[in-house]
């Protein structure tokens, strides 16, 4: 259910600068378009589909947002960024307008330094959905880690803030993916983690330029997080998550696949980062993902 398996990695720069060139292409303000991410994704679903399989479940729940004040001064700046952005108020409001929920789902931004349900130390740099109490935990430590990974590669403070918020929005929708799979009992094949990655990327792409940028921020986060020396452990190969570099290429592939003309530079020319061997399949992959999630969510939409 977590976003990442804990792997110790150090911040690194992209020596080629290719990523940077790509990721700064979209200059649309994040909030301008992200606010309607889910409602736009929902609008793609045909009305016929929506009524085709109505579920007899109570729909009185909603997403609730909760902030828990940090004690660690090192996280104060990140807490300020998240709270003052009001981004998650907007995304949650949009989600509540779009989805019929049988239960409340609480989204908690907090410092993660307690014990989990098994009595183990929480991973302070993670995010997860807990099906026992229908809560999504977003650890400020994870967001701080993103900021550290992005820090040396953004031109201005504003660019850095936008990249961190974009990547955090991607994580938020990934965890929402787990939550929706759980509460709607959504069938899926393959890894649930990959299905959650698909939903997150699909919702963001659906909202237009700013959402695409946020998906690319999420991808970049995985790229920077991935081990530079490729010294992968057996645990990582066996993990429920795909490897960070694979998650990076998946997101890049789906963004490219959503609009191969607009994102041609991802796979053609000097700045290409997506290998041709994968690129050819991306349009079909993205269409399959979009169709699948439109159908899976059809009976759970409000409008
Ligand atoms: Zn996950």
Coordinates of C-alpha atoms and ligand atoms in Angstrom, one line a residue:
X1 CA 0.0 0.0 0.0
X2 CA 2.9 2.3 0.5
X3 CA 4.3 4.6 -2.1
X4 CA 7.8 3.3 -1.8
X5 CA 9.8 0.6 -0.2
X6 CA 12.4 2.2 2.0
X7 CA 15.6 2.3 0.1
X8 CA 18.4 4.5 1.1
X9 CA 19.4 6.7 -1.7
X10 CA 21.2 10.0 -2.1
X11 CA 20.2 13.1 -4.0
X12 CA 21.8 13.2 -7.3
X13 CA 21.9 15.5 -10.3
X14 CA 21.0 14.5 -13.9
X15 CA 24.3 14.8 -15.7
X16 CA 22.8 15.2 -19.1
X17 CA 20.3 17.9 -18.2
X18 CA 17.9 16.2 -20.5
X19 CA 15.3 15.7 -17.8
X20 CA 15.5 19.3 -16.8
X21 CA 14.9 20.5 -20.3
X22 CA 11.8 18.3 -20.5
X23 CA 10.4 19.0 -17.1
X24 CA 10.5 22.8 -17.4
X25 CA 8.7 22.8 -20.7
X26 CA 5.3 23.1 -19.2
X27 CA 5.0 26.4 -17.4
X28 CA 1.3 26.3 -16.6
X29 CA 0.6 27.2 -13.0
X30 CA -0.1 24.1 -11.1
X31 CA -3.2 25.2 -9.4
X32 CA -4.9 26.6 -12.4
X33 CA -5.7 23.2 -13.9
X34 CA -5.1 20.6 -11.2
X35 CA -8.2 21.8 -9.3
X36 CA -10.4 19.9 -11.6
X37 CA -8.3 16.8 -12.2
X38 CA -10.7 14.2 -11.1
X39 CA -13.8 15.9 -12.3
X40 CA -12.2 16.1 -15.8
X41 CA -11.2 12.5 -15.7
X42 CA -14.7 11.6 -14.6
X43 CA -16.2 13.6 -17.4
X44 CA -14.5 11.3 -19.9
X45 CA -16.7 8.5 -18.8
X46 CA -19.8 7.9 -20.9
X47 CA -23.1 8.3 -19.2
X48 CA -24.2 4.9 -20.4
X49 CA -21.3 3.3 -18.5
X50 CA -22.1 5.2 -15.4
X51 CA -25.5 3.7 -15.0
X52 CA -24.7 0.3 -16.3
X53 CA -23.7 -1.2 -13.0
X54 CA -25.1 0.9 -10.2
X55 CA -24.0 -0.4 -6.8
X56 CA -26.3 -0.6 -3.9
X57 CA -23.9 1.0 -1.4
X58 CA -24.3 3.9 0.8
X59 CA -22.7 7.0 -0.6
X60 CA -22.6 9.3 2.4
X61 CA -18.8 9.3 2.8
X62 CA -16.3 12.0 1.8
X63 CA -12.7 12.7 1.7
X64 CA -11.6 14.6 4.8
X65 CA -8.3 16.5 5.1
X66 CA -6.4 16.7 8.4
X67 CA -3.1 18.3 9.2
X68 CA -1.1 17.4 12.2
X69 CA 1.4 20.0 13.3
X70 CA 5.1 19.0 13.1
X71 CA 7.5 19.0 16.0
X72 CA 10.6 18.5 13.9
X73 CA 11.8 22.0 12.9
X74 CA 13.4 20.5 9.8
X75 CA 9.9 19.8 8.4
X76 CA 8.4 23.2 9.2
X77 CA 9.1 24.7 5.8
X78 CA 7.5 21.7 4.0
X79 CA 4.5 21.8 6.3
X80 CA 4.2 25.5 5.5
X81 CA 4.4 24.9 1.7
X82 CA 1.7 22.2 1.8
X83 CA -0.7 24.1 4.0
X84 CA -0.3 27.5 2.4
X85 CA -0.6 26.1 -1.1
X86 CA -4.2 24.9 -0.3
X87 CA -3.6 22.5 -3.1
X88 CA -5.0 19.5 -1.3
X89 CA -8.1 21.3 -0.1
X90 CA -8.8 21.9 -3.8
X91 CA -8.0 18.3 -4.9
X92 CA -10.1 16.9 -2.1
X93 CA -13.0 19.2 -2.8
X94 CA -12.8 18.2 -6.5
X95 CA -12.7 14.5 -5.5
X96 CA -15.7 14.9 -3.2
X97 CA -17.7 16.5 -6.1
X98 CA -16.8 13.6 -8.4
X99 CA -16.9 10.4 -6.4
X100 CA -19.7 8.7 -4.4
X101 CA -18.0 7.2 -1.3
X102 CA -19.5 4.6 1.0
X103 CA -17.2 5.7 3.8
X104 CA -15.1 8.7 4.9
X105 CA -11.5 8.6 3.8
X106 CA -9.3 10.7 5.9
X107 CA -6.2 12.2 4.3
X108 CA -3.6 13.1 6.9
X109 CA -0.5 15.1 6.4
X110 CA 1.8 14.6 9.3
X111 CA 5.3 13.9 10.6
X112 CA 5.7 10.1 10.6
X113 CA 7.7 9.1 13.7
X114 CA 5.4 6.7 15.5
X115 CA 4.8 3.0 15.4
X116 CA 2.7 1.2 12.8
X117 CA -0.1 -1.3 13.6
X118 CA 2.5 -4.1 13.9
X119 CA 4.5 -2.1 16.4
X120 CA 7.3 -1.3 14.0
X121 CA 8.7 2.1 13.5
X122 CA 6.9 4.1 10.8
X123 CA 8.9 5.0 7.7
X124 CA 9.2 8.8 8.0
X125 CA 9.7 9.1 4.2
X126 CA 6.6 7.3 2.9
X127 CA 2.9 7.6 2.2
X128 CA 0.3 4.8 2.5
X129 CA -3.3 3.9 2.6
X130 CA -4.6 2.0 5.6
X131 CA -7.7 -0.1 4.8
X132 CA -8.5 -0.7 8.5
X133 CA -9.4 2.9 9.1
X134 CA -9.7 4.2 5.5
X135 CA -7.0 6.7 6.0
X136 CA -4.3 8.0 3.7
X137 CA -1.1 9.1 5.4
X138 CA 1.2 11.6 3.7
X139 CA 4.4 11.9 5.6
X140 CA 6.0 15.4 5.6
X141 CA 9.4 13.5 5.5
X142 CA 8.6 12.1 2.1
X143 CA 7.8 15.5 0.8
X144 CA 11.0 16.9 2.3
X145 CA 12.9 14.0 0.6
X146 CA 11.4 15.1 -2.7
X147 CA 12.5 18.6 -2.1
X148 CA 16.0 17.4 -1.4
X149 CA 16.0 15.4 -4.6
X150 CA 14.8 18.3 -6.7
X151 CA 16.7 21.0 -4.9
X152 CA 19.8 21.2 -7.1
X153 CA 17.8 21.1 -10.3
X154 CA 15.3 23.8 -10.1
X155 CA 16.1 27.3 -11.2
X156 CA 14.0 29.2 -8.7
X157 CA 12.3 28.7 -5.4
X158 CA 8.9 28.8 -7.2
X159 CA 10.0 26.1 -9.6
X160 CA 11.1 24.0 -6.7
X161 CA 7.8 24.5 -4.8
X162 CA 5.8 23.6 -7.9
X163 CA 7.9 20.5 -8.6
X164 CA 7.5 19.3 -5.0
X165 CA 3.8 20.0 -5.0
X166 CA 3.4 18.3 -8.4
X167 CA 5.2 15.2 -7.2
X168 CA 3.1 15.2 -3.9
X169 CA -0.1 15.5 -6.0
X170 CA 1.0 12.4 -7.9
X171 CA 1.6 10.5 -4.6
X172 CA -1.8 11.7 -3.3
X173 CA -3.6 10.2 -6.3
X174 CA -1.5 7.0 -6.1
X175 CA -2.7 6.5 -2.5
X176 CA -6.2 7.4 -3.6
X177 CA -5.9 4.6 -6.1
X178 CA -5.3 2.1 -3.3
X179 CA -8.2 3.6 -1.4
X180 CA -10.6 3.3 -4.3
X181 CA -9.5 -0.2 -5.1
X182 CA -10.2 -1.1 -1.5
X183 CA -13.6 0.6 -0.9
X184 CA -15.1 -0.2 -4.3
X185 CA -13.5 -3.7 -4.4
X186 CA -12.1 -2.9 -7.8
X187 CA -10.8 -5.9 -9.7
X188 CA -7.4 -5.6 -11.2
X189 CA -4.7 -7.8 -12.7
X190 CA -1.0 -7.3 -12.2
X191 CA 0.4 -5.5 -9.2
X192 CA -1.9 -3.3 -7.3
X193 CA 1.0 -0.8 -7.0
X194 CA 1.1 -0.5 -10.8
X195 CA -2.7 -0.1 -11.0
X196 CA -2.4 2.8 -8.5
X197 CA 0.4 4.3 -10.5
X198 CA -1.8 4.1 -13.6
X199 CA -4.8 5.8 -11.9
X200 CA -2.7 8.6 -10.5
X201 CA -1.0 9.3 -13.8
X202 CA -4.4 9.0 -15.7
X203 CA -6.2 11.5 -13.4
X204 CA -3.3 14.0 -13.7
X205 CA -3.0 13.7 -17.4
X206 CA -6.7 14.2 -17.8
X207 CA -6.5 17.6 -16.2
X208 CA -4.3 19.1 -18.9
X209 CA -1.0 20.8 -18.9
X210 CA -0.5 21.4 -15.2
X211 CA -1.5 17.8 -14.5
X212 CA 0.8 16.5 -17.1
X213 CA 3.6 18.5 -15.5
X214 CA 2.7 17.1 -12.1
X215 CA 2.8 13.6 -13.5
X216 CA 6.3 14.4 -15.0
X217 CA 7.3 15.7 -11.5
X218 CA 6.2 12.4 -10.0
X219 CA 8.3 10.6 -12.7
X220 CA 11.3 12.8 -12.1
X221 CA 11.1 12.1 -8.4
X222 CA 11.4 8.3 -9.1
X223 CA 14.2 8.9 -11.4
X224 CA 16.2 10.9 -8.8
X225 CA 15.3 8.4 -6.2
X226 CA 16.5 5.4 -8.2
X227 CA 19.8 4.0 -7.2
X228 CA 22.6 5.4 -9.3
X229 CA 24.8 2.3 -9.0
X230 CA 22.1 -0.2 -9.9
X231 CA 23.1 -2.2 -6.9
X232 CA 19.6 -3.6 -6.5
X233 CA 18.8 -6.1 -3.7
X234 CA 16.8 -9.2 -4.0
X235 CA 14.2 -7.5 -1.8
X236 CA 13.8 -4.8 -4.3
X237 CA 13.3 -7.2 -7.2
X238 CA 10.7 -9.1 -5.1
X239 CA 8.9 -6.0 -3.9
X240 CA 5.3 -5.2 -4.5
X241 CA 6.4 -2.0 -6.2
X242 CA 8.0 -1.9 -9.6
X243 CA 11.5 -0.6 -9.4
X244 CA 11.7 3.2 -9.2
X245 CA 13.3 3.4 -12.7
X246 CA 10.5 1.3 -14.1
X247 CA 7.9 3.5 -12.5
X248 CA 9.7 6.5 -14.0
X249 CA 9.6 5.0 -17.5
X250 CA 6.0 3.9 -17.1
X251 CA 4.9 7.5 -16.2
X252 CA 7.0 9.0 -19.0
X253 CA 5.5 6.4 -21.4
X254 CA 1.9 7.2 -20.4
X255 CA 2.4 11.0 -20.7
X256 CA 3.9 10.4 -24.1
X257 CA 1.2 8.0 -25.0
X258 CA -1.5 10.5 -24.1
X259 CA -0.3 12.9 -26.8
X260 CA 2.5 11.6 -29.0
X261 CA 2.7 14.8 -31.0
X262 CA 2.9 17.1 -28.0
X263 CA 5.5 14.9 -26.3
X264 CA 7.4 13.7 -29.3
X265 CA 10.6 15.1 -27.9
X266 CA 10.4 12.5 -25.2
X267 CA 11.4 9.9 -27.6
X268 CA 12.9 11.7 -30.6
X269 CA 15.9 13.9 -31.1
X270 CA 18.8 14.9 -28.8
X271 CA 16.7 15.2 -25.7
X272 CA 15.0 11.8 -26.0
X273 CA 14.7 9.9 -22.8
X274 CA 12.1 7.2 -23.6
X275 CA 13.7 4.3 -25.6
X276 CA 12.0 3.7 -29.0
X277 CA 11.5 0.1 -28.0
X278 CA 8.9 1.1 -25.4
X279 CA 7.6 4.3 -27.1
X280 CA 5.8 2.5 -29.9
X281 CA 3.5 0.8 -27.3
X282 CA 2.7 3.9 -25.2
X283 CA -0.3 5.3 -27.1
X284 CA -2.0 1.9 -26.8
X285 CA -1.0 1.5 -23.2
X286 CA -2.4 4.9 -22.3
X287 CA -5.7 4.3 -24.1
X288 CA -6.1 0.9 -22.3
X289 CA -5.4 2.6 -19.0
X290 CA -7.8 5.5 -19.6
X291 CA -10.6 3.1 -20.8
X292 CA -10.1 0.7 -17.9
X293 CA -10.3 3.4 -15.2
X294 CA -13.2 5.1 -16.9
X295 CA -15.1 1.8 -16.8
X296 CA -14.0 0.9 -13.3
X297 CA -15.0 4.2 -11.8
X298 CA -18.2 4.7 -14.0
X299 CA -20.7 3.5 -11.4
X300 CA -19.1 5.5 -8.6
X301 CA -19.3 8.9 -10.1
X302 CA -21.7 11.5 -8.8
X303 CA -22.7 13.2 -12.0
Ligands
LIG1 ZN1 1.2 2.1 -3.3

